[in-house]
Coordinates of C-alpha atoms in Angstrom, one line a residue:
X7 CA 135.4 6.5 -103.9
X8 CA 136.8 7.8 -100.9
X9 CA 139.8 6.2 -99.3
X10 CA 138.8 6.0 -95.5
X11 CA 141.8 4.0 -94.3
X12 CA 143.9 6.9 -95.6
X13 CA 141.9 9.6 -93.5
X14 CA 142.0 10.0 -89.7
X15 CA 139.7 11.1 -87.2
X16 CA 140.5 11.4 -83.0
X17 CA 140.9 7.9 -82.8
X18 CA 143.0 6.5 -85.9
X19 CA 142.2 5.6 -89.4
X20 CA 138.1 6.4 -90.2
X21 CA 137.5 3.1 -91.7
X22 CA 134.3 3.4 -89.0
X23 CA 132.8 6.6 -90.4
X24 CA 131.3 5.6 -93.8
X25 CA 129.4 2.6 -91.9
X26 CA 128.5 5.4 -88.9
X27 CA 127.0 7.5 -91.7
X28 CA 124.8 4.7 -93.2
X29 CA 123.4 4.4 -90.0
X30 CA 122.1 7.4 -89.5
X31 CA 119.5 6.2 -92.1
X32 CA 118.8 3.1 -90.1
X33 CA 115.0 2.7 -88.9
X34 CA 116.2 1.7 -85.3
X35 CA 116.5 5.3 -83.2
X36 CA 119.2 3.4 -81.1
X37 CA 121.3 2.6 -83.8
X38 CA 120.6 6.2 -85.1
X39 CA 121.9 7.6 -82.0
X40 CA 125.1 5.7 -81.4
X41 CA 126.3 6.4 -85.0
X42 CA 125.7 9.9 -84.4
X43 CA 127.8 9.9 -80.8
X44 CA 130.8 7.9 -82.4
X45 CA 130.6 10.6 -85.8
X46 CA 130.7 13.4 -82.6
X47 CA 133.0 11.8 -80.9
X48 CA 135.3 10.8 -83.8
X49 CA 135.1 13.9 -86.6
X50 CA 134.7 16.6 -84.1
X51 CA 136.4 15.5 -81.1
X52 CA 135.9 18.5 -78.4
X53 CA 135.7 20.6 -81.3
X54 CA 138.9 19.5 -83.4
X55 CA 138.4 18.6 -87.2
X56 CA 140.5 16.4 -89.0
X57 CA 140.7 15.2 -92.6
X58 CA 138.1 12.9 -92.0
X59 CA 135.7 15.8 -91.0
X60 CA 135.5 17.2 -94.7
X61 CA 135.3 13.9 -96.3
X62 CA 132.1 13.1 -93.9
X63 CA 130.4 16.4 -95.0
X64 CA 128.7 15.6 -98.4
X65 CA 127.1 12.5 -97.3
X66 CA 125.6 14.6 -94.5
X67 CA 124.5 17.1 -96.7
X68 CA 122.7 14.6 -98.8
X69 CA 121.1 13.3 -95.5
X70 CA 119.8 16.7 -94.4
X71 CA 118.6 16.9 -97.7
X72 CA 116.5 14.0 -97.6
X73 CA 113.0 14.6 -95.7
X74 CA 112.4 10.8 -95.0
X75 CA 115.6 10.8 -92.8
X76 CA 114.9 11.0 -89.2
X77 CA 116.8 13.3 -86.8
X78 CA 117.6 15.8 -89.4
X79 CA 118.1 18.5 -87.0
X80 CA 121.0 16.4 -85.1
X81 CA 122.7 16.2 -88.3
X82 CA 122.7 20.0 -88.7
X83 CA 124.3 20.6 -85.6
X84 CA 126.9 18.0 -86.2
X85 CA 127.5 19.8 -89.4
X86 CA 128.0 23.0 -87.1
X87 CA 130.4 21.2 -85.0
X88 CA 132.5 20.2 -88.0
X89 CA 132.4 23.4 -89.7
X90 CA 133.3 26.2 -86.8
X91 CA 133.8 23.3 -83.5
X92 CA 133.4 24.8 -80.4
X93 CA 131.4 28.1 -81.0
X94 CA 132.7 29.9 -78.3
X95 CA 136.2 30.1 -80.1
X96 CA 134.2 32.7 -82.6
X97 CA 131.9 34.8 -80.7
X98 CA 130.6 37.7 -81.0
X99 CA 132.9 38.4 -83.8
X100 CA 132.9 35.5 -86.0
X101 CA 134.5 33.0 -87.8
X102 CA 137.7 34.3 -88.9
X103 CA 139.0 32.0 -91.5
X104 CA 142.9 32.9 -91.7
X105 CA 142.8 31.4 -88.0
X106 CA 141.7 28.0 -89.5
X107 CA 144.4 25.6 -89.8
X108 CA 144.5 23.2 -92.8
X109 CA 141.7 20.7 -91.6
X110 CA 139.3 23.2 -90.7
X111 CA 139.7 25.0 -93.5
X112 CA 138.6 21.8 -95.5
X113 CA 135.8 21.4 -93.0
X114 CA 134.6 24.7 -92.9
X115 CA 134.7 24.7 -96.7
X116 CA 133.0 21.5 -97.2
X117 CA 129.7 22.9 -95.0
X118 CA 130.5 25.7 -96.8
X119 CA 129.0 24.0 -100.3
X120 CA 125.9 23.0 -98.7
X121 CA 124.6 27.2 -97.9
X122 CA 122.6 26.9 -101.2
X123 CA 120.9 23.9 -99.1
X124 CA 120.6 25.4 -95.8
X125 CA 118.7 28.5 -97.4
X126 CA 115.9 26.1 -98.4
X127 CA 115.7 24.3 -95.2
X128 CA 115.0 27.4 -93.1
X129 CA 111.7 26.7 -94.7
X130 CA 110.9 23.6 -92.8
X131 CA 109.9 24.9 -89.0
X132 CA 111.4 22.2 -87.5
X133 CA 115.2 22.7 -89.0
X134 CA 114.5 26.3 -89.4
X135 CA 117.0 27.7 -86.6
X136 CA 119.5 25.5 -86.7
X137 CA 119.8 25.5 -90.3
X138 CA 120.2 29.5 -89.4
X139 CA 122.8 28.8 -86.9
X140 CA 124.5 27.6 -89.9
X141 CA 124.2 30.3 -92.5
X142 CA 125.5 32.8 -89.0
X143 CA 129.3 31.6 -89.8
X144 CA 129.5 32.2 -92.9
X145 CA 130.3 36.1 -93.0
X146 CA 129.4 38.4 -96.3
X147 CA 127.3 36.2 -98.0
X148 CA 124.7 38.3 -99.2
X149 CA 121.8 35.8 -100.3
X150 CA 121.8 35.0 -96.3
X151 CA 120.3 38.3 -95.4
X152 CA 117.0 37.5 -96.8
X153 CA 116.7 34.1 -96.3
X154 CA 117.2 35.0 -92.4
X155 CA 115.0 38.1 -92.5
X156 CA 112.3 36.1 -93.1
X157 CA 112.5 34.1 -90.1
X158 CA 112.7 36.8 -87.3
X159 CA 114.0 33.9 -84.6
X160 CA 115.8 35.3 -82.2
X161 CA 118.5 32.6 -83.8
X162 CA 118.2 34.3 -87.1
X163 CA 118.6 37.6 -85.6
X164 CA 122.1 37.1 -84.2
X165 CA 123.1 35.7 -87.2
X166 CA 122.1 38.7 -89.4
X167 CA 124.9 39.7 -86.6
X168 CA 127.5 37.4 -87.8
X169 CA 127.2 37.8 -91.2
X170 CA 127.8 40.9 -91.1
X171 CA 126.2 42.4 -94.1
X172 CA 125.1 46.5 -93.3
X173 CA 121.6 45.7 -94.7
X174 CA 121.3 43.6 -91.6
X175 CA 121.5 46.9 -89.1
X176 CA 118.1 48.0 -90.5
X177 CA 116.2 45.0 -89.3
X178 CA 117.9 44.4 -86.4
X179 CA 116.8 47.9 -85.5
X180 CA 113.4 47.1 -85.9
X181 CA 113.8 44.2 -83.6
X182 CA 114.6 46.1 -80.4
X183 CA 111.1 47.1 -80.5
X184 CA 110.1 43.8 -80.4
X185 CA 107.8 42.6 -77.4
X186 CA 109.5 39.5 -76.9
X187 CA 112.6 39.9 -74.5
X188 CA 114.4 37.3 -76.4
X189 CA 114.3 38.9 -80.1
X190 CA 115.2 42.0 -77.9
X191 CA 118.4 40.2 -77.0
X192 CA 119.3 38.7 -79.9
X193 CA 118.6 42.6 -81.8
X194 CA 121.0 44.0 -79.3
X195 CA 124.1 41.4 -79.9
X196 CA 123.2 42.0 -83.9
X197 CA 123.8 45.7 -83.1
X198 CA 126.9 45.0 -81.4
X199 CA 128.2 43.0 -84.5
X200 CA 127.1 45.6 -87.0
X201 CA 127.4 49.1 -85.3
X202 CA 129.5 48.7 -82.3
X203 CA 126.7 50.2 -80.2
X204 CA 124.4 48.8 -77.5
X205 CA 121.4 51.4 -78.4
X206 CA 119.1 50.7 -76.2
X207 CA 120.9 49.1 -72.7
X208 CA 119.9 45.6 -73.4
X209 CA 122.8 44.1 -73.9
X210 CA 124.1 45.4 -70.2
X211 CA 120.6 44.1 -68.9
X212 CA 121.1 40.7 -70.1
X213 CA 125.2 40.8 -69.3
X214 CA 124.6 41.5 -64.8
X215 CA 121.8 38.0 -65.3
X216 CA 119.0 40.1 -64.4
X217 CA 116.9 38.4 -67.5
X218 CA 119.0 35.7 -68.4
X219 CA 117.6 33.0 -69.1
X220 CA 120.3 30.7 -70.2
X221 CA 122.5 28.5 -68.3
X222 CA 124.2 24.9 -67.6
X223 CA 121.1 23.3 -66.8
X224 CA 118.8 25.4 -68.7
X225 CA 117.2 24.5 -72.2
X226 CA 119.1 26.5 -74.8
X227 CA 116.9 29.4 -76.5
X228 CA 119.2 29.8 -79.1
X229 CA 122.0 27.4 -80.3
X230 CA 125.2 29.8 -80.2
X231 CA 127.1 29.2 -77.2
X232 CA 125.2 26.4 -76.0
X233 CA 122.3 29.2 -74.9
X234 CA 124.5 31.1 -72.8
X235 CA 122.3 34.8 -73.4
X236 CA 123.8 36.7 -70.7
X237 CA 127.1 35.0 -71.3
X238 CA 127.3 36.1 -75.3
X239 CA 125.7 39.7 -73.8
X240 CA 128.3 40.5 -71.9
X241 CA 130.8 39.1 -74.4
X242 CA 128.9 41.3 -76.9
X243 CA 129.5 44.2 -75.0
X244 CA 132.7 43.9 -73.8
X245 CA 133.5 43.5 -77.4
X246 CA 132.2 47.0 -77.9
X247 CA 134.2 48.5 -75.5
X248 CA 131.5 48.6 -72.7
X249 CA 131.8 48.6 -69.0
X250 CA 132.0 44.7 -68.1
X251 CA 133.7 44.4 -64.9
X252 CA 130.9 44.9 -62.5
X253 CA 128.1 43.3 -64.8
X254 CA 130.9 40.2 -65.0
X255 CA 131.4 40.2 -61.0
X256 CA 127.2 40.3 -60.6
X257 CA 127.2 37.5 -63.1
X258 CA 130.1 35.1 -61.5
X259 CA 127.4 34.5 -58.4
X260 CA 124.9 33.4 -60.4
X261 CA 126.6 30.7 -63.4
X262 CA 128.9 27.4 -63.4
X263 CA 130.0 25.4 -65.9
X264 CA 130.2 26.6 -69.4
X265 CA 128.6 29.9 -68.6
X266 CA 131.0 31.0 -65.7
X267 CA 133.9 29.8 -67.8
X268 CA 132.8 32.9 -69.9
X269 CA 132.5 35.1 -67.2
X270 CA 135.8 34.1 -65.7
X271 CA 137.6 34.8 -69.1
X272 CA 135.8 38.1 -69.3
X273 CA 137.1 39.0 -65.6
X274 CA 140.4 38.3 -66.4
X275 CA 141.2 40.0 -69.9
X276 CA 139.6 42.9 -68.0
X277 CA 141.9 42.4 -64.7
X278 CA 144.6 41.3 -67.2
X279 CA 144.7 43.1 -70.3
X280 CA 147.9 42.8 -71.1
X281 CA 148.0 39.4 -70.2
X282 CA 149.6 36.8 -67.8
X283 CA 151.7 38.5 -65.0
X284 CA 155.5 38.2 -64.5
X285 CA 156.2 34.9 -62.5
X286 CA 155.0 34.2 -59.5
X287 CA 153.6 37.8 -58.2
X288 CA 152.2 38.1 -54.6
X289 CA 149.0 39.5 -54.0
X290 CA 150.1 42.4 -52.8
X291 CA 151.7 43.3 -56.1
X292 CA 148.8 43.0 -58.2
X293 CA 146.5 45.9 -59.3
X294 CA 143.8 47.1 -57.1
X295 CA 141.1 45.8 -60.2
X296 CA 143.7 42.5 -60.0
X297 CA 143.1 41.9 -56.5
X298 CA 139.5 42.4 -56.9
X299 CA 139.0 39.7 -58.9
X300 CA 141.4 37.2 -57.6
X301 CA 139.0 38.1 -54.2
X302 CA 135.7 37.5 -56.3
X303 CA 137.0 33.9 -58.2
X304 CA 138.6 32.8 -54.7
X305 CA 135.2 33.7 -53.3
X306 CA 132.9 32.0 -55.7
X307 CA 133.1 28.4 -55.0
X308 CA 130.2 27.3 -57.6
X309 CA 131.9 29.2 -60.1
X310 CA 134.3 26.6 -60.2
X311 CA 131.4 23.7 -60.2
X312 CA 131.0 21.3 -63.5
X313 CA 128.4 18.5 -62.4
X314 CA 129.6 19.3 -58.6
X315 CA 133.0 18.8 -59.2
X316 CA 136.2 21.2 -59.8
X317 CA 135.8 22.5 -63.6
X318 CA 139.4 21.9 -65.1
X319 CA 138.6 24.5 -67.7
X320 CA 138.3 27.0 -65.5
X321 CA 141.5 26.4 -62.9
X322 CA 143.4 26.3 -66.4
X323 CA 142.2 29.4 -67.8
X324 CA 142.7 30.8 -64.3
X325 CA 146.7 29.9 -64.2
X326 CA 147.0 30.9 -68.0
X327 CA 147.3 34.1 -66.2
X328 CA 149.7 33.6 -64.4
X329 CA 147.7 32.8 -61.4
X330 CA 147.5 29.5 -58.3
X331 CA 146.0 26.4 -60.1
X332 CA 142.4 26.1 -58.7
X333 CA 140.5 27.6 -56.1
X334 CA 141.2 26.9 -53.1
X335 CA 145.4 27.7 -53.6
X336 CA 143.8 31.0 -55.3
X337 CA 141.7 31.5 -51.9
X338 CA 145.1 30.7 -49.8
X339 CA 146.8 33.2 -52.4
X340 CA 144.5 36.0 -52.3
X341 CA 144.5 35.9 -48.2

């Protein structure tokens, strides 16, 4: 028996979370749903785990497992949240386990058990990809390359990717060729992952916007980073050691939200690449690439936009450097 009182969660002691999980059997889709928001809330609280997060994981398992179980592809990507949380912590590259703290670690390791599972849901078209989310952060496995082969999802693809296995390369190869533009994409950011390369320029198509698809109020195509496709293109080929700046500046005009917080953190480690500047620099001292940017952020008023107000994530990422908190003191800074 597991002790909840003796486990926590964001909000205490998760006495709630074995009644939460019981629920999410419950023949009432309202019920359902509110015991899957507090779990979200709770277990994986903007993207944290806790020692409740592990404990919570078999009992999902078993209800992914179970095809007489409603919502079982809600319960896979709650089961993503508490392995990796936030994706965008990981990509392109990956999970990268040493950076795990203790709780994670659990967490990660407790989804970790249920791959064996996962392999045979990819079977079932309607849990297919985001059971292939899944297999993505869990790098070297080798049974995964198959299992994901098989599919040829443009989800599948970029997890080949992040598994990382060379026998990968081969069939994301053959997916360039593809005549979807999506399985396209997703080849290309495999690629990146496995060879460093971008072979055939897709990857800089997708990164200036000029096919993306993806956005804040756009429905997701893939599950990794919230659908973002020109968001993880350009991250994909700035992790290559591509030419980012411009295709990021083109970009910033057209994204808010989640995929201009992206962009903006791409600008910056490519304005900044040594970091936040000495304490409070004028304008005139920075770079000429510096000043660019500073000029393009200041400039780009939806940039800053979540839901038509001020994103906080983005003023904060912008003073991490060293820069004015929010736009308009950057504007007043930058004239």
């Amino acid at each position: 028996m597991i002790d909840w009182a003796a486990l926590r969660h964001a909000y205490g002691p998760a006495v709630d979370v074995p009644g939460n999980l019981a629920a999410l059997r419950s023949a009432d889709g309202q019920r359902r749903l509110e015991a899957f928001g507090d779990l979200y809330a709770s277990i994986t609280h903007q993207g944290n785990r806790y020692s409740a997060s592990a404990a919570a994981v078999p009992s999902l398992l078993e209800l992914v497992a179970d095809p007489a179980v409603p919502d079982r592809d809600l319960l896979l990507y709650l089961l993503g949240r508490i392995a990796v949380g936030d994706d965008a912590a990981w990509l392109p590259r990956g999970v990268r386990r040493a950076d795990l703290d203790a709780d994670e670690v659990n967490a990660y390791d407790a989804v970790g058990a249920g791959l064996p599972l996962l392999d045979t849901l990819t079977a079932d078209p309607g849990l297919a990809d985001s059971a292939a989310y899944l297999l993505g952060w869990y790098p070297g496995r080798p049974g995964s390359v198959p299992v994901l082969a098989a599919l040829h999802t443009p989800t599948a693809i970029v997890a080949l990717g992040l598994v990382g296995r060379p026998e990968g390369a081969p069939i994301a190869e053959r997916a360039l060729t593809d005549e979807r533009p999506l399985v396209r994409w997703a080849a290309a950011v495999a690629l990146a992952r496995l060879r460093g390369e971008d072979p055939s320029g897709e990857l800089r198509r997708w990164a200036t916007g000029g096919q993306d698809t993806g956005g804040a109020d756009a429905e997701p195509s893939v599950a990794y980073l919230g659908g973002d496709l020109g968001g993880l293109a350009l991250l994909s080929l700035e992790s290559i050691g591509g030419e980012v700046l411009g295709p990021a500046l083109d970009r910033l005009r057209h994204v808010s939200a989640g995929p201009a917080l992206t962009t903006v953190g791409v600008l910056l480690r490519q304005a900044f690449p040594r970091g936040p500047v000495a304490a409070d620099p004028t304008f005139d001292q920075l770079t000429a690439c510096q000043q660019r940017v500073v000029r393009a952020l200041a400039g780009t008023p939806s940039a800053w936009l979540y839901d038509d107000a001020e994103f906080a994530d983005v003023s904060l990422l912008v003073s991490d450097y060293g820069l004015p908190h929010g736009r308009e003191r950057l504007a007043a800074y930058a004239r």
